[in-house]
Amino acid sequence: MDGAISIRDNKTKGGASRIEEAVTSGPVGIVYGGRGDLDHEFPFCRSSVRKFRRGEVIASAGVVVDIFARVQHGMVSASTPLADGREFIVEIVPKGGLIGELAVLRKQSLSLEYRASSDCELHYFDGRLLRDLCANDPQFQVKLLSKALARVSELELRIISNAGSSLRQRLAGTLLRLSAVYKVDAQNSGDELIISQHELAATLPASREKVNQCLRRLRESKVVDGTHGKIRILNRKALEAYAEGAAHLA
């Protein structure tokens, strides 16, 4: 596997050391010019570049490694197991998103498992540099933590919304939310989602069988279309109506 990072035994210090060796391939230095801009001018020189194929594990939960990553191309899913053994995909990290930055700041282990949702490229950075910059530049620290808080708030609102919504509303809302994530990549219109039925069920979360039933009805109503691993949005206004509970599937 090209560049795959996967630590299953988080109790051995040797495993963490091997990861640090694997992702450190050159000198690292701050090239920050005093502007805390995370989107357009990332303030660090990367220590290494890694490419992953769709489905490969990037990092496992429970791992303590003093590096963080930025998604340069593609998308990454962050997931955790539910009590019944099912997977819950907490978020999809798009191009430009960060992975592991809060764990680095707190010097804690990763709480989620990260897996490539598509073929992707990640740039890795030394965690010490992030801590030093946050300590010396309050403006940058505020921007970094504001982005992390926005992600947490979005998850909280989604959980609250899901608690009072039907599965069809949750499915429609999830497809629209994923569409917005795909639009982050300029090469994607957001109308075609590369996601398996298993991944979609894990994102909701819901059983795969019930998700398949709702998808079939959306296809019959010509709201979406697609084959295995892909979903294309055909009628965005109708999908928005389903998400708001203003329409009903036949």
PDB file of C-alpha atoms in Angstrom:
ATOM      1  CA  MET A   1       0.000   0.000   0.000  1.00  0.00           C
ATOM      2  CA  ASP A   2       1.520   3.297  -1.067  1.00  0.00           C
ATOM      3  CA  GLY A   3       2.213   5.362   2.014  1.00  0.00           C
ATOM      4  CA  ALA A   4      -0.369   3.689   4.237  1.00  0.00           C
ATOM      5  CA  ILE A   5      -0.101   4.502   7.929  1.00  0.00           C
ATOM      6  CA  SER A   6      -1.868   1.951  10.084  1.00  0.00           C
ATOM      7  CA  ILE A   7      -1.043   1.267  13.730  1.00  0.00           C
ATOM      8  CA  ARG A   8      -3.162  -1.393  15.370  1.00  0.00           C
ATOM      9  CA  ASP A   9      -1.027  -1.940  18.477  1.00  0.00           C
ATOM     10  CA  ASN A  10      -1.136   1.367  20.305  1.00  0.00           C
ATOM     11  CA  LYS A  11       0.459  -0.071  23.432  1.00  0.00           C
ATOM     12  CA  THR A  12       3.928  -0.358  21.957  1.00  0.00           C
ATOM     13  CA  LYS A  13       6.143   2.703  21.822  1.00  0.00           C
ATOM     14  CA  GLY A  14       8.044   1.142  18.953  1.00  0.00           C
ATOM     15  CA  GLY A  15       4.977   1.357  16.729  1.00  0.00           C
ATOM     16  CA  ALA A  16       4.656   5.094  17.291  1.00  0.00           C
ATOM     17  CA  SER A  17       8.373   5.536  16.646  1.00  0.00           C
ATOM     18  CA  ARG A  18       8.073   3.739  13.333  1.00  0.00           C
ATOM     19  CA  ILE A  19       5.281   6.058  12.278  1.00  0.00           C
ATOM     20  CA  GLU A  20       7.333   9.135  13.111  1.00  0.00           C
ATOM     21  CA  GLU A  21      10.215   7.726  11.110  1.00  0.00           C
ATOM     22  CA  ALA A  22       7.943   6.932   8.212  1.00  0.00           C
ATOM     23  CA  VAL A  23       6.541  10.431   7.868  1.00  0.00           C
ATOM     24  CA  THR A  24       9.693  12.469   8.546  1.00  0.00           C
ATOM     25  CA  SER A  25      11.692  12.795   5.384  1.00  0.00           C
ATOM     26  CA  GLY A  26      13.299  16.213   5.427  1.00  0.00           C
ATOM     27  CA  PRO A  27      13.920  19.475   7.272  1.00  0.00           C
ATOM     28  CA  VAL A  28      10.927  21.374   8.531  1.00  0.00           C
ATOM     29  CA  GLY A  29      10.722  25.116   9.158  1.00  0.00           C
ATOM     30  CA  ILE A  30       8.122  27.807   9.696  1.00  0.00           C
ATOM     31  CA  VAL A  31       7.593  30.009   6.667  1.00  0.00           C
ATOM     32  CA  TYR A  32       4.840  32.015   8.317  1.00  0.00           C
ATOM     33  CA  GLY A  33       4.688  35.711   7.509  1.00  0.00           C
ATOM     34  CA  GLY A  34       2.546  36.842  10.443  1.00  0.00           C
ATOM     35  CA  ARG A  35      -0.885  36.251   8.875  1.00  0.00           C
ATOM     36  CA  GLY A  36      -3.014  33.530  10.453  1.00  0.00           C
ATOM     37  CA  ASP A  37      -4.565  32.176   7.261  1.00  0.00           C
ATOM     38  CA  LEU A  38      -5.209  28.430   7.269  1.00  0.00           C
ATOM     39  CA  ASP A  39      -6.909  28.244   3.891  1.00  0.00           C
ATOM     40  CA  HIS A  40      -4.636  30.023   1.427  1.00  0.00           C
ATOM     41  CA  GLU A  41      -1.174  30.245   2.968  1.00  0.00           C
ATOM     42  CA  PHE A  42      -0.453  27.313   5.231  1.00  0.00           C
ATOM     43  CA  PRO A  43       2.321  28.428   7.603  1.00  0.00           C
ATOM     44  CA  PHE A  44       4.544  25.335   7.608  1.00  0.00           C
ATOM     45  CA  CYS A  45       6.902  23.472   5.317  1.00  0.00           C
ATOM     46  CA  ARG A  46       5.735  19.879   5.006  1.00  0.00           C
ATOM     47  CA  SER A  47       7.912  17.101   6.355  1.00  0.00           C
ATOM     48  CA  SER A  48       6.590  14.486   3.929  1.00  0.00           C
ATOM     49  CA  VAL A  49       3.901  13.666   1.377  1.00  0.00           C
ATOM     50  CA  ARG A  50       1.848  10.464   1.425  1.00  0.00           C
ATOM     51  CA  LYS A  51      -0.653   9.054  -1.034  1.00  0.00           C
ATOM     52  CA  PHE A  52      -3.440   6.659  -0.119  1.00  0.00           C
ATOM     53  CA  ARG A  53      -5.850   4.611  -2.169  1.00  0.00           C
ATOM     54  CA  ARG A  54      -9.555   4.643  -1.446  1.00  0.00           C
ATOM     55  CA  GLY A  55     -10.332   2.496   1.593  1.00  0.00           C
ATOM     56  CA  GLU A  56      -6.834   2.458   3.076  1.00  0.00           C
ATOM     57  CA  VAL A  57      -6.410   3.227   6.771  1.00  0.00           C
ATOM     58  CA  ILE A  58      -4.443   6.422   7.309  1.00  0.00           C
ATOM     59  CA  ALA A  59      -4.251   6.356  11.112  1.00  0.00           C
ATOM     60  CA  SER A  60      -5.955   4.330  13.810  1.00  0.00           C
ATOM     61  CA  ALA A  61      -7.615   5.559  16.985  1.00  0.00           C
ATOM     62  CA  GLY A  62      -5.509   5.438  20.131  1.00  0.00           C
ATOM     63  CA  VAL A  63      -2.252   6.272  18.375  1.00  0.00           C
ATOM     64  CA  VAL A  64       0.006   8.959  19.845  1.00  0.00           C
ATOM     65  CA  VAL A  65       2.183  10.495  17.125  1.00  0.00           C
ATOM     66  CA  ASP A  66       3.483  14.057  17.178  1.00  0.00           C
ATOM     67  CA  ILE A  67       2.505  14.869  13.595  1.00  0.00           C
ATOM     68  CA  PHE A  68      -0.606  16.208  11.921  1.00  0.00           C
ATOM     69  CA  ALA A  69      -1.723  16.199   8.300  1.00  0.00           C
ATOM     70  CA  ARG A  70      -3.455  18.391   5.753  1.00  0.00           C
ATOM     71  CA  VAL A  71      -5.584  16.874   2.983  1.00  0.00           C
ATOM     72  CA  GLN A  72      -4.028  18.142  -0.228  1.00  0.00           C
ATOM     73  CA  HIS A  73      -6.194  16.143  -2.642  1.00  0.00           C
ATOM     74  CA  GLY A  74      -9.188  13.854  -2.170  1.00  0.00           C
ATOM     75  CA  MET A  75     -11.188  13.223   1.004  1.00  0.00           C
ATOM     76  CA  VAL A  76     -10.728  11.389   4.289  1.00  0.00           C
ATOM     77  CA  SER A  77     -13.359   9.885   6.588  1.00  0.00           C
ATOM     78  CA  ALA A  78     -13.099   9.983  10.378  1.00  0.00           C
ATOM     79  CA  SER A  79     -14.999   7.208  12.139  1.00  0.00           C
ATOM     80  CA  THR A  80     -15.588   5.475  15.458  1.00  0.00           C
ATOM     81  CA  PRO A  81     -17.302   2.171  16.370  1.00  0.00           C
ATOM     82  CA  LEU A  82     -20.789   2.231  17.903  1.00  0.00           C
ATOM     83  CA  ALA A  83     -21.784   0.098  20.885  1.00  0.00           C
ATOM     84  CA  ASP A  84     -23.508  -2.428  18.592  1.00  0.00           C
ATOM     85  CA  GLY A  85     -20.356  -2.879  16.500  1.00  0.00           C
ATOM     86  CA  ARG A  86     -21.420  -0.711  13.563  1.00  0.00           C
ATOM     87  CA  GLU A  87     -19.215   2.034  12.213  1.00  0.00           C
ATOM     88  CA  PHE A  88     -20.183   5.691  12.587  1.00  0.00           C
ATOM     89  CA  ILE A  89     -18.502   8.089  10.170  1.00  0.00           C
ATOM     90  CA  VAL A  90     -18.295  11.253  12.241  1.00  0.00           C
ATOM     91  CA  GLU A  91     -17.137  13.538   9.430  1.00  0.00           C
ATOM     92  CA  ILE A  92     -15.667  13.675   5.958  1.00  0.00           C
ATOM     93  CA  VAL A  93     -12.525  15.808   5.835  1.00  0.00           C
ATOM     94  CA  PRO A  94     -12.277  17.553   2.437  1.00  0.00           C
ATOM     95  CA  LYS A  95      -9.368  19.068   0.570  1.00  0.00           C
ATOM     96  CA  GLY A  96      -7.629  21.623   2.796  1.00  0.00           C
ATOM     97  CA  GLY A  97      -8.903  20.019   6.015  1.00  0.00           C
ATOM     98  CA  LEU A  98      -6.608  19.104   8.903  1.00  0.00           C
ATOM     99  CA  ILE A  99      -6.224  15.736  10.611  1.00  0.00           C
ATOM    100  CA  GLY A 100      -4.887  15.305  14.124  1.00  0.00           C
ATOM    101  CA  GLU A 101      -4.191  18.972  14.874  1.00  0.00           C
ATOM    102  CA  LEU A 102      -6.117  18.974  18.178  1.00  0.00           C
ATOM    103  CA  ALA A 103      -4.447  15.749  19.321  1.00  0.00           C
ATOM    104  CA  VAL A 104      -1.088  17.381  18.608  1.00  0.00           C
ATOM    105  CA  LEU A 105      -1.980  20.509  20.587  1.00  0.00           C
ATOM    106  CA  ARG A 106      -3.214  18.447  23.524  1.00  0.00           C
ATOM    107  CA  LYS A 107      -0.444  15.829  23.207  1.00  0.00           C
ATOM    108  CA  GLN A 108      -3.125  13.160  23.225  1.00  0.00           C
ATOM    109  CA  SER A 109      -3.862  10.090  21.144  1.00  0.00           C
ATOM    110  CA  LEU A 110      -6.168  10.185  18.134  1.00  0.00           C
ATOM    111  CA  SER A 111      -9.787   9.566  19.102  1.00  0.00           C
ATOM    112  CA  LEU A 112     -10.988   8.589  15.603  1.00  0.00           C
ATOM    113  CA  GLU A 113      -9.852   6.269  12.841  1.00  0.00           C
ATOM    114  CA  TYR A 114      -8.998   8.004   9.576  1.00  0.00           C
ATOM    115  CA  ARG A 115      -9.485   6.261   6.248  1.00  0.00           C
ATOM    116  CA  ALA A 116      -9.182   7.423   2.647  1.00  0.00           C
ATOM    117  CA  SER A 117     -12.686   8.053   1.263  1.00  0.00           C
ATOM    118  CA  SER A 118     -11.149   8.493  -2.176  1.00  0.00           C
ATOM    119  CA  ASP A 119      -7.671   8.334  -3.631  1.00  0.00           C
ATOM    120  CA  CYS A 120      -5.989  11.128  -1.727  1.00  0.00           C
ATOM    121  CA  GLU A 121      -2.744  12.887  -0.936  1.00  0.00           C
ATOM    122  CA  LEU A 122      -1.806  14.084   2.540  1.00  0.00           C
ATOM    123  CA  HIS A 123       0.948  16.476   3.569  1.00  0.00           C
ATOM    124  CA  TYR A 124       2.433  15.817   7.015  1.00  0.00           C
ATOM    125  CA  PHE A 125       3.813  18.388   9.456  1.00  0.00           C
ATOM    126  CA  ASP A 126       5.751  18.364  12.718  1.00  0.00           C
ATOM    127  CA  GLY A 127       3.406  18.798  15.682  1.00  0.00           C
ATOM    128  CA  ARG A 128       5.980  20.809  17.624  1.00  0.00           C
ATOM    129  CA  LEU A 129       5.775  23.575  15.031  1.00  0.00           C
ATOM    130  CA  LEU A 130       2.018  23.841  15.472  1.00  0.00           C
ATOM    131  CA  ARG A 131       2.308  24.117  19.247  1.00  0.00           C
ATOM    132  CA  ASP A 132       5.065  26.728  18.986  1.00  0.00           C
ATOM    133  CA  LEU A 133       3.103  28.848  16.521  1.00  0.00           C
ATOM    134  CA  CYS A 134      -0.080  28.705  18.596  1.00  0.00           C
ATOM    135  CA  ALA A 135       1.904  29.724  21.674  1.00  0.00           C
ATOM    136  CA  ASN A 136       3.546  32.677  19.905  1.00  0.00           C
ATOM    137  CA  ASP A 137       0.725  33.868  17.632  1.00  0.00           C
ATOM    138  CA  PRO A 138      -2.697  34.293  19.312  1.00  0.00           C
ATOM    139  CA  GLN A 139      -4.272  35.245  15.967  1.00  0.00           C
ATOM    140  CA  PHE A 140      -3.285  31.952  14.399  1.00  0.00           C
ATOM    141  CA  GLN A 141      -4.404  30.036  17.478  1.00  0.00           C
ATOM    142  CA  VAL A 142      -7.838  31.673  17.344  1.00  0.00           C
ATOM    143  CA  LYS A 143      -8.249  30.798  13.662  1.00  0.00           C
ATOM    144  CA  LEU A 144      -7.195  27.196  14.239  1.00  0.00           C
ATOM    145  CA  LEU A 145      -9.468  26.673  17.235  1.00  0.00           C
ATOM    146  CA  SER A 146     -12.356  28.514  15.550  1.00  0.00           C
ATOM    147  CA  LYS A 147     -12.241  26.058  12.662  1.00  0.00           C
ATOM    148  CA  ALA A 148     -12.172  23.116  15.066  1.00  0.00           C
ATOM    149  CA  LEU A 149     -15.104  24.577  17.040  1.00  0.00           C
ATOM    150  CA  ALA A 150     -17.091  25.047  13.819  1.00  0.00           C
ATOM    151  CA  ARG A 151     -16.635  21.346  13.031  1.00  0.00           C
ATOM    152  CA  VAL A 152     -17.761  20.333  16.518  1.00  0.00           C
ATOM    153  CA  SER A 153     -20.782  22.668  16.330  1.00  0.00           C
ATOM    154  CA  GLU A 154     -21.772  21.252  12.933  1.00  0.00           C
ATOM    155  CA  LEU A 155     -21.638  17.728  14.343  1.00  0.00           C
ATOM    156  CA  GLU A 156     -23.714  18.750  17.367  1.00  0.00           C
ATOM    157  CA  LEU A 157     -26.394  20.351  15.189  1.00  0.00           C
ATOM    158  CA  ARG A 158     -26.445  17.304  12.924  1.00  0.00           C
ATOM    159  CA  ILE A 159     -26.945  14.947  15.872  1.00  0.00           C
ATOM    160  CA  ILE A 160     -29.765  17.104  17.241  1.00  0.00           C
ATOM    161  CA  SER A 161     -31.399  17.278  13.808  1.00  0.00           C
ATOM    162  CA  ASN A 162     -31.089  13.522  13.298  1.00  0.00           C
ATOM    163  CA  ALA A 163     -32.776  12.820  16.624  1.00  0.00           C
ATOM    164  CA  GLY A 164     -36.027  14.415  15.415  1.00  0.00           C
ATOM    165  CA  SER A 165     -35.932  13.507  11.718  1.00  0.00           C
ATOM    166  CA  SER A 166     -37.099  10.555   9.692  1.00  0.00           C
ATOM    167  CA  LEU A 167     -34.563   8.434   7.844  1.00  0.00           C
ATOM    168  CA  ARG A 168     -35.539   9.958   4.495  1.00  0.00           C
ATOM    169  CA  GLN A 169     -34.940  13.459   5.881  1.00  0.00           C
ATOM    170  CA  ARG A 170     -31.579  12.408   7.290  1.00  0.00           C
ATOM    171  CA  LEU A 171     -30.589  10.730   4.031  1.00  0.00           C
ATOM    172  CA  ALA A 172     -31.546  13.751   1.925  1.00  0.00           C
ATOM    173  CA  GLY A 173     -29.777  16.106   4.328  1.00  0.00           C
ATOM    174  CA  THR A 174     -26.668  13.922   4.335  1.00  0.00           C
ATOM    175  CA  LEU A 175     -26.502  13.831   0.537  1.00  0.00           C
ATOM    176  CA  LEU A 176     -26.755  17.634   0.429  1.00  0.00           C
ATOM    177  CA  ARG A 177     -24.098  18.020   3.117  1.00  0.00           C
ATOM    178  CA  LEU A 178     -21.742  15.648   1.288  1.00  0.00           C
ATOM    179  CA  SER A 179     -22.431  17.543  -1.925  1.00  0.00           C
ATOM    180  CA  ALA A 180     -21.164  20.720  -0.245  1.00  0.00           C
ATOM    181  CA  VAL A 181     -18.046  18.855   0.898  1.00  0.00           C
ATOM    182  CA  TYR A 182     -17.368  17.652  -2.648  1.00  0.00           C
ATOM    183  CA  LYS A 183     -17.704  21.200  -3.959  1.00  0.00           C
ATOM    184  CA  VAL A 184     -14.616  22.168  -1.969  1.00  0.00           C
ATOM    185  CA  ASP A 185     -12.659  20.510  -4.773  1.00  0.00           C
ATOM    186  CA  ALA A 186     -12.867  22.842  -7.788  1.00  0.00           C
ATOM    187  CA  GLN A 187     -12.857  19.840 -10.119  1.00  0.00           C
ATOM    188  CA  ASN A 188     -16.109  18.527  -8.646  1.00  0.00           C
ATOM    189  CA  SER A 189     -19.553  20.116  -9.111  1.00  0.00           C
ATOM    190  CA  GLY A 190     -20.882  18.382  -6.022  1.00  0.00           C
ATOM    191  CA  ASP A 191     -23.570  16.571  -8.004  1.00  0.00           C
ATOM    192  CA  GLU A 192     -21.707  13.245  -8.082  1.00  0.00           C
ATOM    193  CA  LEU A 193     -20.768  11.643  -4.777  1.00  0.00           C
ATOM    194  CA  ILE A 194     -18.267   8.814  -4.617  1.00  0.00           C
ATOM    195  CA  ILE A 195     -19.608   6.897  -1.641  1.00  0.00           C
ATOM    196  CA  SER A 196     -20.584   3.284  -1.079  1.00  0.00           C
ATOM    197  CA  GLN A 197     -23.891   2.256   0.465  1.00  0.00           C
ATOM    198  CA  HIS A 198     -21.975   0.969   3.487  1.00  0.00           C
ATOM    199  CA  GLU A 199     -20.270   4.353   3.934  1.00  0.00           C
ATOM    200  CA  LEU A 200     -23.554   6.191   3.498  1.00  0.00           C
ATOM    201  CA  ALA A 201     -25.237   3.996   6.105  1.00  0.00           C
ATOM    202  CA  ALA A 202     -22.303   4.582   8.478  1.00  0.00           C
ATOM    203  CA  THR A 203     -22.552   8.338   7.969  1.00  0.00           C
ATOM    204  CA  LEU A 204     -26.238   8.557   8.901  1.00  0.00           C
ATOM    205  CA  PRO A 205     -25.913   6.131  10.865  1.00  0.00           C
ATOM    206  CA  ALA A 206     -28.588   3.599   9.918  1.00  0.00           C
ATOM    207  CA  SER A 207     -28.895   0.038   8.705  1.00  0.00           C
ATOM    208  CA  ARG A 208     -27.753  -0.570   5.157  1.00  0.00           C
ATOM    209  CA  GLU A 209     -31.044  -2.239   4.268  1.00  0.00           C
ATOM    210  CA  LYS A 210     -33.163   0.772   5.257  1.00  0.00           C
ATOM    211  CA  VAL A 211     -30.797   3.170   3.497  1.00  0.00           C
ATOM    212  CA  ASN A 212     -31.043   1.072   0.338  1.00  0.00           C
ATOM    213  CA  GLN A 213     -34.858   1.265   0.491  1.00  0.00           C
ATOM    214  CA  CYS A 214     -34.786   5.066   0.738  1.00  0.00           C
ATOM    215  CA  LEU A 215     -32.227   5.318  -2.064  1.00  0.00           C
ATOM    216  CA  ARG A 216     -34.381   3.130  -4.281  1.00  0.00           C
ATOM    217  CA  ARG A 217     -37.371   5.425  -3.752  1.00  0.00           C
ATOM    218  CA  LEU A 218     -35.242   8.479  -4.518  1.00  0.00           C
ATOM    219  CA  ARG A 219     -34.139   6.803  -7.746  1.00  0.00           C
ATOM    220  CA  GLU A 220     -37.726   5.932  -8.647  1.00  0.00           C
ATOM    221  CA  SER A 221     -38.666   9.587  -8.115  1.00  0.00           C
ATOM    222  CA  LYS A 222     -35.682  10.619 -10.300  1.00  0.00           C
ATOM    223  CA  VAL A 223     -34.206  12.661  -7.481  1.00  0.00           C
ATOM    224  CA  VAL A 224     -30.910  10.751  -7.559  1.00  0.00           C
ATOM    225  CA  ASP A 225     -29.276   8.154  -9.760  1.00  0.00           C
ATOM    226  CA  GLY A 226     -26.110   6.136  -9.610  1.00  0.00           C
ATOM    227  CA  THR A 227     -24.335   2.810  -9.589  1.00  0.00           C
ATOM    228  CA  HIS A 228     -22.277   0.968  -6.991  1.00  0.00           C
ATOM    229  CA  GLY A 229     -20.043   3.426  -5.191  1.00  0.00           C
ATOM    230  CA  LYS A 230     -21.508   6.552  -6.811  1.00  0.00           C
ATOM    231  CA  ILE A 231     -24.622   8.684  -6.303  1.00  0.00           C
ATOM    232  CA  ARG A 232     -25.574  11.470  -8.688  1.00  0.00           C
ATOM    233  CA  ILE A 233     -27.989  14.217  -7.630  1.00  0.00           C
ATOM    234  CA  LEU A 234     -30.505  14.822 -10.424  1.00  0.00           C
ATOM    235  CA  ASN A 235     -33.024  17.113  -8.735  1.00  0.00           C
ATOM    236  CA  ARG A 236     -31.471  19.250  -6.014  1.00  0.00           C
ATOM    237  CA  LYS A 237     -34.658  21.203  -5.225  1.00  0.00           C
ATOM    238  CA  ALA A 238     -36.588  17.989  -4.634  1.00  0.00           C
ATOM    239  CA  LEU A 239     -33.781  16.673  -2.426  1.00  0.00           C
ATOM    240  CA  GLU A 240     -33.882  19.902  -0.408  1.00  0.00           C
ATOM    241  CA  ALA A 241     -37.642  19.488   0.017  1.00  0.00           C
ATOM    242  CA  TYR A 242     -37.144  15.951   1.344  1.00  0.00           C
ATOM    243  CA  ALA A 243     -34.458  17.184   3.740  1.00  0.00           C
ATOM    244  CA  GLU A 244     -36.844  19.828   5.108  1.00  0.00           C
ATOM    245  CA  GLY A 245     -39.662  17.310   5.460  1.00  0.00           C
ATOM    246  CA  ALA A 246     -41.797  19.208   2.944  1.00  0.00           C
ATOM    247  CA  ALA A 247     -42.077  16.288   0.526  1.00  0.00           C
ATOM    248  CA  HIS A 248     -42.864  12.600   0.872  1.00  0.00           C
ATOM    249  CA  LEU A 249     -41.482   9.616  -0.978  1.00  0.00           C
ATOM    250  CA  ALA A 250     -43.981   7.436  -2.732  1.00  0.00           C
TER     251      ALA A 250
END
